[in-house]
PDB file of C-alpha atoms in Angstrom:
ATOM      1  CA  ASP A  21     441.469  92.050 180.874  1.00 71.00           C
ATOM      2  CA  GLN A  22     440.056  95.476 180.852  1.00 81.00           C
ATOM      3  CA  GLN A  23     437.362  95.602 178.275  1.00 90.00           C
ATOM      4  CA  VAL A  24     436.612  99.187 179.032  1.00 94.00           C
ATOM      5  CA  LYS A  25     439.546 101.397 179.220  1.00 94.00           C
ATOM      6  CA  GLN A  26     439.915 105.062 180.550  1.00 94.00           C
ATOM      7  CA  ASN A  27     443.594 105.708 180.020  1.00 92.00           C
ATOM      8  CA  SER A  28     443.567 109.172 181.703  1.00 94.00           C
ATOM      9  CA  PRO A  29     443.180 108.694 185.456  1.00 93.00           C
ATOM     10  CA  SER A  30     442.854 112.599 185.935  1.00 96.00           C
ATOM     11  CA  LEU A  31     442.007 115.690 184.056  1.00 97.00           C
ATOM     12  CA  SER A  32     442.111 119.397 185.265  1.00 98.00           C
ATOM     13  CA  VAL A  33     440.214 122.077 183.323  1.00 98.00           C
ATOM     14  CA  GLN A  34     439.515 125.732 183.798  1.00 98.00           C
ATOM     15  CA  GLU A  35     436.009 126.747 184.678  1.00 97.00           C
ATOM     16  CA  GLY A  36     434.060 127.741 181.484  1.00 97.00           C
ATOM     17  CA  ARG A  37     436.322 125.616 179.129  1.00 98.00           C
ATOM     18  CA  ILE A  38     435.499 122.267 177.633  1.00 98.00           C
ATOM     19  CA  SER A  39     436.252 119.082 179.566  1.00 98.00           C
ATOM     20  CA  ILE A  40     436.773 115.949 177.290  1.00 98.00           C
ATOM     21  CA  LEU A  41     436.846 112.581 178.899  1.00 98.00           C
ATOM     22  CA  ASN A  42     437.816 109.537 176.871  1.00 98.00           C
ATOM     23  CA  CYS A  43     436.971 105.868 176.845  1.00 97.00           C
ATOM     24  CA  ASP A  44     437.924 102.942 174.608  1.00 97.00           C
ATOM     25  CA  TYR A  45     436.477  99.397 174.431  1.00 96.00           C
ATOM     26  CA  THR A  46     437.672  96.308 173.034  1.00 95.00           C
ATOM     27  CA  ASN A  47     434.574  94.090 172.908  1.00 90.00           C
ATOM     28  CA  SER A  48     432.737  94.473 169.536  1.00 91.00           C
ATOM     29  CA  MET A  49     429.648  92.983 171.063  1.00 89.00           C
ATOM     30  CA  PHE A  50     429.063  96.204 173.126  1.00 91.00           C
ATOM     31  CA  ASP A  51     426.183  98.153 171.717  1.00 89.00           C
ATOM     32  CA  TYR A  52     425.193 100.446 174.555  1.00 91.00           C
ATOM     33  CA  PHE A  53     427.344 102.896 176.389  1.00 94.00           C
ATOM     34  CA  LEU A  54     426.779 105.038 179.605  1.00 94.00           C
ATOM     35  CA  TRP A  55     428.617 107.558 181.604  1.00 97.00           C
ATOM     36  CA  TYR A  56     428.353 107.746 185.412  1.00 97.00           C
ATOM     37  CA  LYS A  57     429.427 110.585 187.749  1.00 97.00           C
ATOM     38  CA  LYS A  58     430.695 109.927 191.215  1.00 96.00           C
ATOM     39  CA  TYR A  59     431.181 112.210 194.033  1.00 96.00           C
ATOM     40  CA  PRO A  60     433.348 111.318 197.095  1.00 92.00           C
ATOM     41  CA  ALA A  61     431.482 109.066 199.557  1.00 90.00           C
ATOM     42  CA  GLU A  62     428.541 108.670 197.265  1.00 93.00           C
ATOM     43  CA  GLY A  63     427.409 106.060 194.835  1.00 95.00           C
ATOM     44  CA  PRO A  64     427.791 106.676 191.009  1.00 96.00           C
ATOM     45  CA  THR A  65     424.889 108.352 189.317  1.00 95.00           C
ATOM     46  CA  PHE A  66     423.838 107.962 185.809  1.00 94.00           C
ATOM     47  CA  LEU A  67     424.799 110.952 183.573  1.00 96.00           C
ATOM     48  CA  ILE A  68     424.124 110.166 179.899  1.00 95.00           C
ATOM     49  CA  SER A  69     423.942 107.107 177.513  1.00 93.00           C
ATOM     50  CA  ILE A  70     424.140 106.222 173.845  1.00 94.00           C
ATOM     51  CA  SER A  71     423.103 103.494 171.694  1.00 90.00           C
ATOM     52  CA  SER A  72     425.327 102.043 169.001  1.00 91.00           C
ATOM     53  CA  ILE A  73     422.804 103.206 166.258  1.00 91.00           C
ATOM     54  CA  LYS A  74     423.784 106.778 167.047  1.00 93.00           C
ATOM     55  CA  ASP A  75     427.074 108.663 167.023  1.00 95.00           C
ATOM     56  CA  LYS A  76     425.908 111.527 169.264  1.00 97.00           C
ATOM     57  CA  ASN A  77     423.598 112.128 172.166  1.00 96.00           C
ATOM     58  CA  GLU A  78     423.290 115.561 173.876  1.00 97.00           C
ATOM     59  CA  ASP A  79     421.712 116.469 177.117  1.00 95.00           C
ATOM     60  CA  GLY A  80     422.232 120.072 178.148  1.00 97.00           C
ATOM     61  CA  ARG A  81     425.978 120.720 178.811  1.00 98.00           C
ATOM     62  CA  PHE A  82     426.858 117.004 178.343  1.00 98.00           C
ATOM     63  CA  THR A  83     427.367 115.439 174.942  1.00 98.00           C
ATOM     64  CA  VAL A  84     428.503 111.824 174.352  1.00 98.00           C
ATOM     65  CA  PHE A  85     430.091 111.017 170.975  1.00 98.00           C
ATOM     66  CA  LEU A  86     430.640 107.388 169.683  1.00 97.00           C
ATOM     67  CA  ASN A  87     432.982 106.226 167.030  1.00 97.00           C
ATOM     68  CA  LYS A  88     432.226 102.608 166.488  1.00 95.00           C
ATOM     69  CA  SER A  89     434.972 101.905 163.954  1.00 95.00           C
ATOM     70  CA  ALA A  90     437.525 103.109 166.458  1.00 97.00           C
ATOM     71  CA  LYS A  91     435.741 101.525 169.491  1.00 97.00           C
ATOM     72  CA  HIS A  92     436.023 104.930 171.210  1.00 97.00           C
ATOM     73  CA  LEU A  93     433.629 107.274 172.953  1.00 97.00           C
ATOM     74  CA  SER A  94     433.995 110.611 174.618  1.00 98.00           C
ATOM     75  CA  LEU A  95     432.033 112.756 176.970  1.00 98.00           C
ATOM     76  CA  HIS A  96     432.089 116.601 176.329  1.00 98.00           C
ATOM     77  CA  ILE A  97     431.170 119.012 178.984  1.00 98.00           C
ATOM     78  CA  VAL A  98     430.770 122.552 177.914  1.00 97.00           C
ATOM     79  CA  PRO A  99     431.090 124.858 179.778  1.00 98.00           C
ATOM     80  CA  SER A 100     432.730 123.163 182.608  1.00 98.00           C
ATOM     81  CA  GLN A 101     431.735 124.102 186.197  1.00 97.00           C
ATOM     82  CA  PRO A 102     433.260 123.531 189.598  1.00 97.00           C
ATOM     83  CA  GLY A 103     430.365 121.284 190.566  1.00 97.00           C
ATOM     84  CA  ASP A 104     431.387 118.950 187.727  1.00 98.00           C
ATOM     85  CA  SER A 105     434.601 118.044 189.645  1.00 98.00           C
ATOM     86  CA  ALA A 106     433.953 114.237 190.271  1.00 98.00           C
ATOM     87  CA  VAL A 107     435.074 110.818 189.031  1.00 96.00           C
ATOM     88  CA  TYR A 108     433.569 109.889 185.674  1.00 97.00           C
ATOM     89  CA  PHE A 109     432.989 106.202 184.716  1.00 96.00           C
ATOM     90  CA  CYS A 110     432.368 104.963 181.307  1.00 96.00           C
ATOM     91  CA  ALA A 111     430.343 101.737 180.918  1.00 94.00           C
ATOM     92  CA  ALA A 112     429.290  99.308 178.284  1.00 93.00           C
ATOM     93  CA  MET A 113     427.018  96.503 177.651  1.00 89.00           C
ATOM     94  CA  GLY A 114     426.161  94.006 174.999  1.00 85.00           C
ATOM     95  CA  ARG A 115     422.469  93.165 175.012  1.00 70.00           C
ATOM     96  CA  SER A 116     422.872  90.284 172.694  1.00 65.00           C
ATOM     97  CA  SER A 117     425.456  88.580 175.039  1.00 54.00           C
ATOM     98  CA  GLY A 118     424.211  89.295 178.569  1.00 58.00           C
ATOM     99  CA  ASP A 119     423.093  92.396 180.388  1.00 61.00           C
ATOM    100  CA  LYS A 120     426.067  93.197 182.531  1.00 79.00           C
ATOM    101  CA  LEU A 121     427.638  96.588 182.644  1.00 87.00           C
ATOM    102  CA  THR A 122     431.286  96.581 182.286  1.00 90.00           C
ATOM    103  CA  PHE A 123     432.838  99.687 183.730  1.00 92.00           C
ATOM    104  CA  GLY A 124     436.217 101.398 183.107  1.00 92.00           C
ATOM    105  CA  THR A 125     438.559 102.540 185.944  1.00 92.00           C
ATOM    106  CA  GLY A 126     437.238 106.074 185.946  1.00 93.00           C
ATOM    107  CA  THR A 127     438.743 109.601 185.281  1.00 96.00           C
ATOM    108  CA  ARG A 128     438.991 112.125 187.936  1.00 96.00           C
ATOM    109  CA  LEU A 129     437.858 115.584 186.685  1.00 98.00           C
ATOM    110  CA  ALA A 130     438.928 118.671 188.560  1.00 98.00           C
ATOM    111  CA  VAL A 131     437.474 122.074 187.314  1.00 98.00           C
ATOM    112  CA  ARG A 132     439.370 125.045 188.572  1.00 96.00           C
ATOM    113  CA  PRO A 133     437.514 128.263 189.356  1.00 92.00           C
TER     114      PRO A 133
ATOM    115  CA  ASP B  17     412.178 107.791 197.667  1.00 64.00           C
ATOM    116  CA  ALA B  18     414.995 106.643 200.004  1.00 81.00           C
ATOM    117  CA  GLY B  19     417.265 105.444 197.277  1.00 93.00           C
ATOM    118  CA  VAL B  20     419.364 102.163 197.615  1.00 96.00           C
ATOM    119  CA  ILE B  21     420.382 101.671 201.217  1.00 97.00           C
ATOM    120  CA  GLN B  22     423.550  99.964 202.157  1.00 98.00           C
ATOM    121  CA  SER B  23     424.934  99.088 205.686  1.00 97.00           C
ATOM    122  CA  PRO B  24     427.230  99.568 207.224  1.00 97.00           C
ATOM    123  CA  ARG B  25     428.867 102.456 205.515  1.00 97.00           C
ATOM    124  CA  HIS B  26     432.245 101.491 206.982  1.00 97.00           C
ATOM    125  CA  GLU B  27     433.551  98.241 208.184  1.00 97.00           C
ATOM    126  CA  VAL B  28     436.965  97.523 209.621  1.00 97.00           C
ATOM    127  CA  THR B  29     437.784  93.844 210.508  1.00 97.00           C
ATOM    128  CA  GLU B  30     440.757  91.689 211.125  1.00 97.00           C
ATOM    129  CA  MET B  31     441.819  89.085 208.605  1.00 97.00           C
ATOM    130  CA  GLY B  32     440.015  85.924 208.984  1.00 97.00           C
ATOM    131  CA  GLN B  33     436.968  87.431 210.284  1.00 97.00           C
ATOM    132  CA  GLU B  34     433.412  87.025 208.659  1.00 97.00           C
ATOM    133  CA  VAL B  35     432.011  90.136 207.019  1.00 98.00           C
ATOM    134  CA  THR B  36     428.409  90.745 206.024  1.00 98.00           C
ATOM    135  CA  LEU B  37     427.472  93.779 203.800  1.00 98.00           C
ATOM    136  CA  ARG B  38     423.766  94.469 203.568  1.00 98.00           C
ATOM    137  CA  CYS B  39     421.673  96.214 200.740  1.00 98.00           C
ATOM    138  CA  LYS B  40     418.102  97.301 200.349  1.00 97.00           C
ATOM    139  CA  PRO B  41     417.140  98.106 196.754  1.00 96.00           C
ATOM    140  CA  ILE B  42     414.642 100.693 195.755  1.00 94.00           C
ATOM    141  CA  SER B  43     411.197  99.472 196.201  1.00 93.00           C
ATOM    142  CA  GLY B  44     409.751  98.054 192.956  1.00 89.00           C
ATOM    143  CA  HIS B  45     413.187  97.447 191.351  1.00 90.00           C
ATOM    144  CA  ASN B  46     413.493  93.853 190.383  1.00 86.00           C
ATOM    145  CA  SER B  47     417.304  93.642 189.580  1.00 89.00           C
ATOM    146  CA  LEU B  48     420.091  93.999 191.994  1.00 93.00           C
ATOM    147  CA  PHE B  49     423.757  94.234 191.461  1.00 94.00           C
ATOM    148  CA  TRP B  50     426.821  93.981 193.693  1.00 97.00           C
ATOM    149  CA  TYR B  51     430.002  95.689 192.663  1.00 96.00           C
ATOM    150  CA  ARG B  52     433.553  96.240 194.031  1.00 96.00           C
ATOM    151  CA  GLN B  53     435.585  99.294 193.370  1.00 93.00           C
ATOM    152  CA  THR B  54     439.352  99.299 193.509  1.00 88.00           C
ATOM    153  CA  MET B  55     441.900 101.820 192.065  1.00 82.00           C
ATOM    154  CA  MET B  56     443.430  99.108 189.728  1.00 82.00           C
ATOM    155  CA  ARG B  57     440.224  97.601 188.405  1.00 83.00           C
ATOM    156  CA  GLY B  58     437.494 100.381 188.792  1.00 86.00           C
ATOM    157  CA  LEU B  59     434.008  99.132 189.230  1.00 91.00           C
ATOM    158  CA  GLU B  60     433.754  95.113 188.927  1.00 92.00           C
ATOM    159  CA  LEU B  61     430.524  93.493 188.889  1.00 92.00           C
ATOM    160  CA  LEU B  62     430.548  90.659 191.426  1.00 95.00           C
ATOM    161  CA  ILE B  63     427.009  89.091 191.052  1.00 95.00           C
ATOM    162  CA  TYR B  64     423.408  90.158 189.982  1.00 91.00           C
ATOM    163  CA  PHE B  65     419.945  89.030 190.738  1.00 92.00           C
ATOM    164  CA  ASN B  66     416.702  89.198 188.773  1.00 88.00           C
ATOM    165  CA  ASN B  67     413.578  88.749 190.762  1.00 89.00           C
ATOM    166  CA  ASN B  68     415.718  87.396 193.640  1.00 93.00           C
ATOM    167  CA  VAL B  69     417.344  84.667 191.467  1.00 93.00           C
ATOM    168  CA  PRO B  70     421.111  84.962 190.925  1.00 93.00           C
ATOM    169  CA  ILE B  71     421.704  85.329 187.111  1.00 89.00           C
ATOM    170  CA  ASP B  72     425.368  85.801 186.900  1.00 88.00           C
ATOM    171  CA  ASP B  73     428.044  85.314 189.649  1.00 91.00           C
ATOM    172  CA  SER B  74     430.984  84.891 187.412  1.00 89.00           C
ATOM    173  CA  GLY B  75     432.508  88.026 188.917  1.00 90.00           C
ATOM    174  CA  MET B  76     432.546  86.536 192.405  1.00 93.00           C
ATOM    175  CA  PRO B  77     436.367  86.301 192.979  1.00 87.00           C
ATOM    176  CA  GLU B  78     436.606  83.176 195.212  1.00 85.00           C
ATOM    177  CA  ASP B  79     434.521  80.631 197.189  1.00 91.00           C
ATOM    178  CA  ARG B  80     435.099  83.031 200.197  1.00 95.00           C
ATOM    179  CA  PHE B  81     432.439  85.314 198.631  1.00 97.00           C
ATOM    180  CA  SER B  82     428.798  84.406 198.743  1.00 97.00           C
ATOM    181  CA  ALA B  83     425.519  86.532 198.100  1.00 97.00           C
ATOM    182  CA  LYS B  84     421.973  86.000 198.818  1.00 97.00           C
ATOM    183  CA  MET B  85     418.688  87.711 198.067  1.00 97.00           C
ATOM    184  CA  PRO B  86     416.013  86.112 200.266  1.00 95.00           C
ATOM    185  CA  ASN B  87     413.408  88.526 199.155  1.00 94.00           C
ATOM    186  CA  ALA B  88     412.891  91.504 196.917  1.00 92.00           C
ATOM    187  CA  SER B  89     413.805  94.171 199.536  1.00 94.00           C
ATOM    188  CA  PHE B  90     417.056  92.668 200.909  1.00 96.00           C
ATOM    189  CA  SER B  91     420.411  91.143 199.833  1.00 98.00           C
ATOM    190  CA  THR B  92     423.564  90.410 201.547  1.00 98.00           C
ATOM    191  CA  LEU B  93     427.274  89.809 200.294  1.00 98.00           C
ATOM    192  CA  LYS B  94     429.277  87.809 202.745  1.00 98.00           C
ATOM    193  CA  ILE B  95     433.058  87.414 202.827  1.00 97.00           C
ATOM    194  CA  GLN B  96     434.456  84.455 204.897  1.00 96.00           C
ATOM    195  CA  PRO B  97     437.195  84.429 205.878  1.00 96.00           C
ATOM    196  CA  SER B  98     438.181  88.026 205.013  1.00 96.00           C
ATOM    197  CA  GLU B  99     441.610  88.897 203.703  1.00 96.00           C
ATOM    198  CA  PRO B 100     443.477  92.239 203.387  1.00 96.00           C
ATOM    199  CA  ARG B 101     443.150  92.112 199.557  1.00 94.00           C
ATOM    200  CA  ASP B 102     439.415  92.284 199.967  1.00 96.00           C
ATOM    201  CA  SER B 103     439.646  95.864 201.120  1.00 96.00           C
ATOM    202  CA  ALA B 104     437.578  98.037 198.725  1.00 96.00           C
ATOM    203  CA  VAL B 105     434.342  99.889 198.398  1.00 97.00           C
ATOM    204  CA  TYR B 106     431.419  97.710 197.848  1.00 98.00           C
ATOM    205  CA  PHE B 107     428.324  99.142 195.946  1.00 97.00           C
ATOM    206  CA  CYS B 108     424.970  97.720 195.591  1.00 97.00           C
ATOM    207  CA  ALA B 109     422.726  98.944 192.735  1.00 95.00           C
ATOM    208  CA  SER B 110     419.263  98.247 191.521  1.00 93.00           C
ATOM    209  CA  THR B 111     417.287  98.978 188.431  1.00 87.00           C
ATOM    210  CA  PRO B 112     413.548  98.761 187.660  1.00 82.00           C
ATOM    211  CA  GLU B 113     413.869  97.280 184.155  1.00 68.00           C
ATOM    212  CA  PRO B 114     413.890  93.644 183.518  1.00 57.00           C
ATOM    213  CA  VAL B 115     417.310  92.254 182.429  1.00 52.00           C
ATOM    214  CA  GLY B 116     417.573  92.860 178.648  1.00 53.00           C
ATOM    215  CA  ALA B 117     415.668  96.205 178.483  1.00 50.00           C
ATOM    216  CA  PHE B 118     416.985  98.881 176.225  1.00 52.00           C
ATOM    217  CA  SER B 119     417.522 101.580 178.824  1.00 55.00           C
ATOM    218  CA  TYR B 120     420.020 100.463 181.291  1.00 69.00           C
ATOM    219  CA  GLU B 121     420.267 102.955 184.088  1.00 82.00           C
ATOM    220  CA  GLN B 122     421.373 101.532 187.411  1.00 88.00           C
ATOM    221  CA  TYR B 123     420.689 103.326 190.791  1.00 92.00           C
ATOM    222  CA  PHE B 124     423.732 102.964 193.133  1.00 95.00           C
ATOM    223  CA  GLY B 125     423.726 102.928 196.883  1.00 97.00           C
ATOM    224  CA  PRO B 126     426.371 105.050 198.804  1.00 96.00           C
ATOM    225  CA  GLY B 127     428.619 101.978 199.233  1.00 97.00           C
ATOM    226  CA  THR B 128     430.345 100.207 202.074  1.00 98.00           C
ATOM    227  CA  ARG B 129     434.058 100.837 202.667  1.00 97.00           C
ATOM    228  CA  LEU B 130     435.679  97.623 203.796  1.00 97.00           C
ATOM    229  CA  THR B 131     439.151  97.584 205.452  1.00 97.00           C
ATOM    230  CA  VAL B 132     440.562  94.284 206.419  1.00 97.00           C
ATOM    231  CA  THR B 133     443.641  94.536 208.644  1.00 97.00           C
TER     232      THR B 133
END
């Protein structure tokens, strides 16, 4: 049972445009969410996070939005750059019920020059 | 900082053989995690340690899998006997925060790609 779902396995975007990656979760106990970025032959690296007490967190070109009622979060990258081409993983945790990160299956983003 | 170190980077073995994957966490980090990545299930947590003690091994798929952390700078994940369905990329990650901290960024190694034929 996938508690964190990334329903789009891939996304292609033109350089300079906005990339929107989506993530849904089912466990209402999750209260902290993270995005990781992964290049081929490398491990995932942390990108940005958000606590459930917020609905938005911004870091440069990257913004994460959280809609708790819909159990949905999204990562916006604007403007997209070719170097952003990677696999993006959404992850969630519930600090009140253990400290494991539960990851989604990932979305492969391709930014076209 | 060398980051999390994993070895080997690639492993090809025959079904039934024993496989041992190794991980050296970042110095000073006190939590260590083993993950498996597959296309179908993404990144799955297998087991994690805090201060060398296994905290949660509920993700370990079968008794064929075992993990140890004899000291703060070394951990192993062993599969015996290996099967073709174990083929995947195995990641090790470490974090400096104690389990339960608010900020929960994990630092991943480059992974070991395991192929069981």
